[in-house]
Amino acid sequence: MLAGVLGFPVAHSRSPQMHNAAFEALGLDWRYVRLPVPPELFEETVRALPGSDYGGANVTIPHKRAALALADERSDAAAAIGAANTLTFAGGSIRAENTDAGGLLDALGDSPSGKRALVLGAGGAGRAAAYALRDAGGDVAVWNRTPARARELAADLGVAAAENSDPAGFDLLVNTTSVGLDGRGGLDDLGLAGTAAPETVVDLVYGASETPVCAWAREGGARVVDGVEVLVRQGALSFRIWTGVEPPLDVMRAAARR
Ligand code: ATR
């Protein structure tokens, strides 16, 4: 069987090395490839996959909303979030799920139930994080550079919109903005310079070196969950959906960090 990651661009993705290491470790006859597909060809390409050797695909920038829209079936989480990162092709139909939400909770380890969580960013990743934390019993507020987007997310998902990004009074902070990606932006852009880090900080961004948010959290003595761990956990959930087999987490983690 085949699986792949649909995105544009997709050259930077660590998913192929991670999934292929897992398939190999378990002796599964699967292969995972990069599928660079421009937006204008996305729907046509995906509709061809249920009739092919593809069993599933991950979906990344900029296709997560389109993936949900074209699916024949949607999980409750994907529908509520408004985006899908995992497609499964079976019996000629397309099923859409969102493992970014469950992956964040798995990466977090401790339950966010009863915890005050501040989500920075109101894009697709911010929606998945806010949904996951609220669904797991967290008390969630969302801050965004463009406040109208935070208010819209808050109203859609039944969470609060934060006036500012100061994490004082929160137990947990999750950065879902693109600040830190490819060395772009820093703590000033998020209003975090000079603030104290909360007990736990998750940064969905990862790169060749430590991100500004992870550095700030580490220096502030927080427990830090980095973007690679979240990538591994969402990938592990997708792997289980497609193969029905328990994912080898350590193998996937080692491959993703290579
Ligand atoms: P995704 O779907 O991956 O979350 P997105 O929809 O492009 O991607 O969202 C990117 C997020 O990063 C948004 O919350 C964006 O804020 P705006 O809504 O104000 O654009 C945030 N973001 C990007 N660059 C930023 C910067 N320099 N400072 C603060 N926030 C930034």
CSV table of C-alpha atoms and ligand atoms in Angstrom, one decimal:
chain,number,residue,atom,x,y,z
A,1,MET,CA,0.0,0.0,0.0
A,2,LEU,CA,0.9,3.6,-0.4
A,3,ALA,CA,0.5,6.6,1.8
A,4,GLY,CA,1.8,10.2,1.4
A,5,VAL,CA,1.6,13.8,2.4
A,6,LEU,CA,-0.3,16.2,0.2
A,7,GLY,CA,1.0,19.7,0.5
A,8,PHE,CA,2.4,22.7,-1.4
A,9,PRO,CA,5.3,23.0,-0.7
A,10,VAL,CA,6.0,19.6,1.0
A,11,ALA,CA,9.8,19.3,0.5
A,12,HIS,CA,10.4,20.2,4.2
A,13,SER,CA,8.1,17.5,5.6
A,14,ARG,CA,9.6,15.0,8.0
A,15,SER,CA,6.6,12.7,7.7
A,16,PRO,CA,8.1,10.4,5.0
A,17,GLN,CA,11.2,9.5,7.0
A,18,MET,CA,9.0,9.0,10.1
A,19,HIS,CA,6.4,6.8,8.5
A,20,ASN,CA,8.8,4.8,6.4
A,21,ALA,CA,10.9,4.0,9.5
A,22,ALA,CA,7.8,2.7,11.2
A,23,PHE,CA,6.6,0.6,8.2
A,24,GLU,CA,10.1,-0.9,8.0
A,25,ALA,CA,10.4,-1.6,11.7
A,26,LEU,CA,7.1,-3.5,11.6
A,27,GLY,CA,7.8,-5.2,8.3
A,28,LEU,CA,4.6,-3.7,6.7
A,29,ASP,CA,4.5,-3.5,3.0
A,30,TRP,CA,3.7,0.2,2.9
A,31,ARG,CA,5.6,3.1,1.5
A,32,TYR,CA,5.1,6.8,2.3
A,33,VAL,CA,5.9,9.5,-0.3
A,34,ARG,CA,5.8,13.3,-0.7
A,35,LEU,CA,2.9,14.4,-2.9
A,36,PRO,CA,3.5,18.1,-3.9
A,37,VAL,CA,0.1,19.2,-5.3
A,38,PRO,CA,-0.8,22.8,-6.1
A,39,PRO,CA,-4.2,24.0,-4.9
A,40,GLU,CA,-5.8,24.0,-8.3
A,41,LEU,CA,-5.1,20.3,-8.7
A,42,PHE,CA,-5.9,19.2,-5.1
A,43,GLU,CA,-9.4,18.0,-5.5
A,44,GLU,CA,-8.9,16.2,-8.8
A,45,THR,CA,-5.8,14.5,-7.4
A,46,VAL,CA,-7.4,13.4,-4.2
A,47,ARG,CA,-10.5,12.0,-6.0
A,48,ALA,CA,-8.2,9.7,-8.0
A,49,LEU,CA,-6.6,8.2,-4.8
A,50,PRO,CA,-9.5,5.9,-3.6
A,51,GLY,CA,-9.1,4.0,-6.9
A,52,SER,CA,-5.3,3.6,-6.6
A,53,ASP,CA,-2.9,1.8,-4.3
A,54,TYR,CA,-3.1,4.7,-1.8
A,55,GLY,CA,-4.6,3.6,1.6
A,56,GLY,CA,-4.3,7.1,3.1
A,57,ALA,CA,-2.7,10.5,3.1
A,58,ASN,CA,-1.8,13.3,5.4
A,59,VAL,CA,-2.7,16.8,4.4
A,60,THR,CA,-0.7,19.9,5.2
A,61,ILE,CA,-0.5,23.5,4.2
A,62,PRO,CA,-2.5,24.8,2.3
A,63,HIS,CA,-5.0,22.0,1.9
A,64,LYS,CA,-6.5,21.1,5.3
A,65,ARG,CA,-9.8,23.0,4.8
A,66,ALA,CA,-10.2,21.7,1.2
A,67,ALA,CA,-9.5,18.1,2.4
A,68,LEU,CA,-12.4,18.3,4.9
A,69,ALA,CA,-14.7,19.9,2.2
A,70,LEU,CA,-14.2,17.2,-0.4
A,71,ALA,CA,-14.5,14.1,2.0
A,72,ASP,CA,-17.4,11.7,1.9
A,73,GLU,CA,-17.2,11.1,5.6
A,74,ARG,CA,-15.9,13.4,8.4
A,75,SER,CA,-15.0,12.7,12.1
A,76,ASP,CA,-16.7,14.9,14.6
A,77,ALA,CA,-13.3,16.5,15.5
A,78,ALA,CA,-12.5,17.3,11.9
A,79,ALA,CA,-15.9,18.8,11.3
A,80,ALA,CA,-15.8,21.0,14.5
A,81,ILE,CA,-12.3,22.1,13.8
A,82,GLY,CA,-13.1,22.8,10.1
A,83,ALA,CA,-9.9,21.1,8.8
A,84,ALA,CA,-8.6,17.6,8.2
A,85,ASN,CA,-5.0,16.4,8.2
A,86,THR,CA,-5.7,12.7,7.6
A,87,LEU,CA,-7.5,11.1,4.7
A,88,THR,CA,-8.3,7.4,4.5
A,89,PHE,CA,-9.3,5.8,1.2
A,90,ALA,CA,-11.4,2.6,1.5
A,91,GLY,CA,-14.2,1.2,-0.6
A,92,GLY,CA,-14.0,4.0,-3.1
A,93,SER,CA,-14.7,6.7,-0.5
A,94,ILE,CA,-12.7,9.4,1.3
A,95,ARG,CA,-12.9,9.7,5.1
A,96,ALA,CA,-11.4,12.9,6.7
A,97,GLU,CA,-10.1,13.0,10.3
A,98,ASN,CA,-8.0,15.4,12.3
A,99,THR,CA,-5.1,13.9,14.3
A,100,ASP,CA,-3.6,17.3,15.1
A,101,ALA,CA,-6.0,17.6,18.0
A,102,GLY,CA,-5.4,14.1,19.5
A,103,GLY,CA,-1.7,14.4,18.7
A,104,LEU,CA,-1.4,17.6,20.8
A,105,LEU,CA,-3.1,15.9,23.8
A,106,ASP,CA,-0.9,12.8,23.4
A,107,ALA,CA,2.2,15.0,23.2
A,108,LEU,CA,1.1,16.9,26.3
A,109,GLY,CA,0.9,13.7,28.3
A,110,ASP,CA,-1.0,15.1,31.3
A,111,SER,CA,-4.7,15.8,30.9
A,112,PRO,CA,-5.5,19.5,30.5
A,113,SER,CA,-8.8,18.9,32.4
A,114,GLY,CA,-9.4,21.8,34.7
A,115,LYS,CA,-6.3,23.6,33.5
A,116,ARG,CA,-6.2,27.1,32.2
A,117,ALA,CA,-4.8,27.0,28.6
A,118,LEU,CA,-3.8,30.0,26.4
A,119,VAL,CA,-3.6,29.2,22.7
A,120,LEU,CA,-1.6,31.7,20.5
A,121,GLY,CA,-2.9,31.8,17.0
A,122,ALA,CA,-6.2,31.4,15.3
A,123,GLY,CA,-5.4,29.6,12.0
A,124,GLY,CA,-6.2,25.9,11.4
A,125,ALA,CA,-3.6,24.8,13.9
A,126,GLY,CA,-5.0,27.1,16.5
A,127,ARG,CA,-8.5,25.8,15.9
A,128,ALA,CA,-7.3,22.2,16.3
A,129,ALA,CA,-5.5,23.1,19.6
A,130,ALA,CA,-8.4,25.0,21.0
A,131,TYR,CA,-10.9,22.2,20.1
A,132,ALA,CA,-8.6,19.5,21.6
A,133,LEU,CA,-8.0,21.3,24.9
A,134,ARG,CA,-11.6,22.3,25.4
A,135,ASP,CA,-12.8,18.9,24.5
A,136,ALA,CA,-10.5,17.4,27.1
A,137,GLY,CA,-11.9,19.7,29.8
A,138,GLY,CA,-9.5,22.6,29.6
A,139,ASP,CA,-10.5,26.2,30.3
A,140,VAL,CA,-9.3,27.7,27.0
A,141,ALA,CA,-8.6,31.3,25.8
A,142,VAL,CA,-7.3,32.2,22.4
A,143,TRP,CA,-5.1,35.2,21.5
A,144,ASN,CA,-4.3,36.2,17.9
A,145,ARG,CA,-2.4,39.1,16.3
A,146,THR,CA,-5.5,39.8,14.4
A,147,PRO,CA,-8.1,39.9,17.2
A,148,ALA,CA,-11.2,39.4,14.9
A,149,ARG,CA,-9.9,36.0,14.0
A,150,ALA,CA,-9.5,35.0,17.7
A,151,ARG,CA,-13.1,36.2,18.4
A,152,GLU,CA,-14.4,34.2,15.5
A,153,LEU,CA,-12.6,31.0,16.7
A,154,ALA,CA,-13.8,31.6,20.2
A,155,ALA,CA,-17.4,31.9,19.1
A,156,ASP,CA,-17.2,28.9,16.8
A,157,LEU,CA,-15.6,26.6,19.4
A,158,GLY,CA,-17.1,27.9,22.7
A,159,VAL,CA,-13.8,29.2,24.2
A,160,ALA,CA,-12.7,32.7,25.3
A,161,ALA,CA,-10.9,35.3,23.3
A,162,ALA,CA,-7.9,36.7,25.3
A,163,GLU,CA,-7.3,40.5,25.3
A,164,ASN,CA,-3.5,40.0,25.3
A,165,SER,CA,-1.0,37.2,25.2
A,166,ASP,CA,0.4,37.5,28.7
A,167,PRO,CA,0.5,34.0,30.1
A,168,ALA,CA,0.2,35.1,33.7
A,169,GLY,CA,-2.6,33.1,35.4
A,170,PHE,CA,-2.4,30.3,32.8
A,171,ASP,CA,-1.1,26.7,33.5
A,172,LEU,CA,-0.4,26.0,29.8
A,173,LEU,CA,0.6,27.9,26.7
A,174,VAL,CA,0.4,26.5,23.1
A,175,ASN,CA,2.0,28.4,20.3
A,176,THR,CA,0.2,27.6,17.0
A,177,THR,CA,1.4,30.7,15.1
A,178,SER,CA,4.1,30.5,12.5
A,179,VAL,CA,6.4,32.6,14.6
A,180,GLY,CA,9.8,30.9,14.7
A,181,LEU,CA,9.2,28.9,11.5
A,182,ASP,CA,12.3,29.2,9.2
A,183,GLY,CA,13.7,31.7,11.7
A,184,ARG,CA,10.9,34.2,11.1
A,185,GLY,CA,9.7,36.4,13.9
A,186,GLY,CA,10.4,36.3,17.6
A,187,LEU,CA,9.0,36.7,21.1
A,188,ASP,CA,8.2,40.4,20.4
A,189,ASP,CA,5.7,39.4,17.7
A,190,LEU,CA,3.8,37.3,20.2
A,191,GLY,CA,4.0,39.8,23.1
A,192,LEU,CA,5.9,37.3,25.2
A,193,ALA,CA,9.2,39.2,25.7
A,194,GLY,CA,9.6,39.9,29.4
A,195,THR,CA,6.7,37.7,30.4
A,196,ALA,CA,7.0,34.7,32.7
A,197,ALA,CA,6.5,31.2,31.2
A,198,PRO,CA,3.7,29.1,32.6
A,199,GLU,CA,4.2,25.6,34.0
A,200,THR,CA,3.9,23.9,30.6
A,201,VAL,CA,4.6,25.3,27.1
A,202,VAL,CA,3.9,23.6,23.8
A,203,ASP,CA,5.3,25.0,20.5
A,204,LEU,CA,3.9,23.5,17.3
A,205,VAL,CA,6.8,25.0,15.4
A,206,TYR,CA,10.0,23.1,14.9
A,207,GLY,CA,13.2,23.6,12.9
A,208,ALA,CA,16.9,22.9,12.7
A,209,SER,CA,17.5,24.8,16.0
A,210,GLU,CA,15.5,25.6,19.1
A,211,THR,CA,12.6,27.9,18.4
A,212,PRO,CA,12.2,31.3,20.2
A,213,VAL,CA,9.2,30.1,22.1
A,214,CYS,CA,10.9,26.8,23.3
A,215,ALA,CA,14.0,28.9,24.4
A,216,TRP,CA,11.8,31.3,26.3
A,217,ALA,CA,10.0,28.4,28.0
A,218,ARG,CA,13.2,26.5,28.8
A,219,GLU,CA,14.8,29.6,30.3
A,220,GLY,CA,11.7,30.3,32.3
A,221,GLY,CA,11.8,26.8,33.8
A,222,ALA,CA,8.7,25.5,32.0
A,223,ARG,CA,8.1,21.9,30.9
A,224,VAL,CA,8.6,22.2,27.2
A,225,VAL,CA,6.9,20.0,24.5
A,226,ASP,CA,8.3,20.8,21.1
A,227,GLY,CA,6.9,20.7,17.6
A,228,VAL,CA,8.6,17.4,16.7
A,229,GLU,CA,6.9,15.6,19.5
A,230,VAL,CA,3.5,16.9,18.4
A,231,LEU,CA,4.4,15.9,14.8
A,232,VAL,CA,5.3,12.4,16.0
A,233,ARG,CA,2.0,12.0,18.0
A,234,GLN,CA,-0.2,13.2,15.1
A,235,GLY,CA,1.7,10.9,12.8
A,236,ALA,CA,1.3,8.0,15.1
A,237,LEU,CA,-2.5,8.5,15.2
A,238,SER,CA,-2.7,8.6,11.4
A,239,PHE,CA,-0.5,5.5,11.2
A,240,ARG,CA,-2.9,3.6,13.4
A,241,ILE,CA,-6.0,4.7,11.4
A,242,TRP,CA,-4.5,3.5,8.1
A,243,THR,CA,-2.8,0.3,9.2
A,244,GLY,CA,-4.8,-0.7,12.2
A,245,VAL,CA,-1.4,-1.5,13.9
A,246,GLU,CA,0.0,0.0,17.1
A,247,PRO,CA,2.6,2.6,15.9
A,248,PRO,CA,6.2,2.2,17.1
A,249,LEU,CA,6.5,5.6,18.8
A,250,ASP,CA,10.3,5.4,19.6
A,251,VAL,CA,11.1,4.5,16.0
A,252,MET,CA,9.0,7.3,14.7
A,253,ARG,CA,10.5,9.8,17.2
A,254,ALA,CA,14.0,8.8,16.4
A,255,ALA,CA,13.4,9.1,12.6
A,256,ALA,CA,11.6,12.5,13.0
A,257,ARG,CA,14.5,13.9,15.0
A,258,ARG,CA,17.2,12.6,12.6
B,1,ATR,P1,-2.3,27.4,10.2
B,1,ATR,O1,-3.5,27.0,9.4
B,1,ATR,O2,-1.1,26.5,10.0
B,1,ATR,O3,-2.6,27.7,11.6
B,1,ATR,P2,-2.5,30.2,9.2
B,1,ATR,O4,-4.0,30.1,9.1
B,1,ATR,O5,-1.7,30.9,8.2
B,1,ATR,O6,-1.8,28.8,9.4
B,1,ATR,O7,-2.3,30.9,10.6
B,1,ATR,C1,-1.0,31.4,11.0
B,1,ATR,C2,-1.1,32.0,12.4
B,1,ATR,O8,0.1,32.6,12.8
B,1,ATR,C3,-2.2,33.1,12.5
B,1,ATR,O9,-2.7,33.0,13.8
B,1,ATR,C4,-1.4,34.3,12.3
B,1,ATR,O10,-1.9,35.5,12.9
B,1,ATR,P3,-2.9,36.4,12.0
B,1,ATR,O11,-4.2,35.8,12.0
B,1,ATR,O12,-2.9,37.7,12.7
B,1,ATR,O13,-2.3,36.5,10.6
B,1,ATR,C5,-0.1,34.0,13.1
B,1,ATR,N1,1.1,34.7,12.7
B,1,ATR,C6,1.8,34.6,11.6
B,1,ATR,N2,2.8,35.5,11.6
B,1,ATR,C7,2.8,36.1,12.8
B,1,ATR,C8,3.6,37.2,13.4
B,1,ATR,N3,4.7,37.7,12.8
B,1,ATR,N4,3.2,37.6,14.6
B,1,ATR,C9,2.1,37.1,15.2
B,1,ATR,N5,1.3,36.1,14.7
B,1,ATR,C10,1.6,35.7,13.5
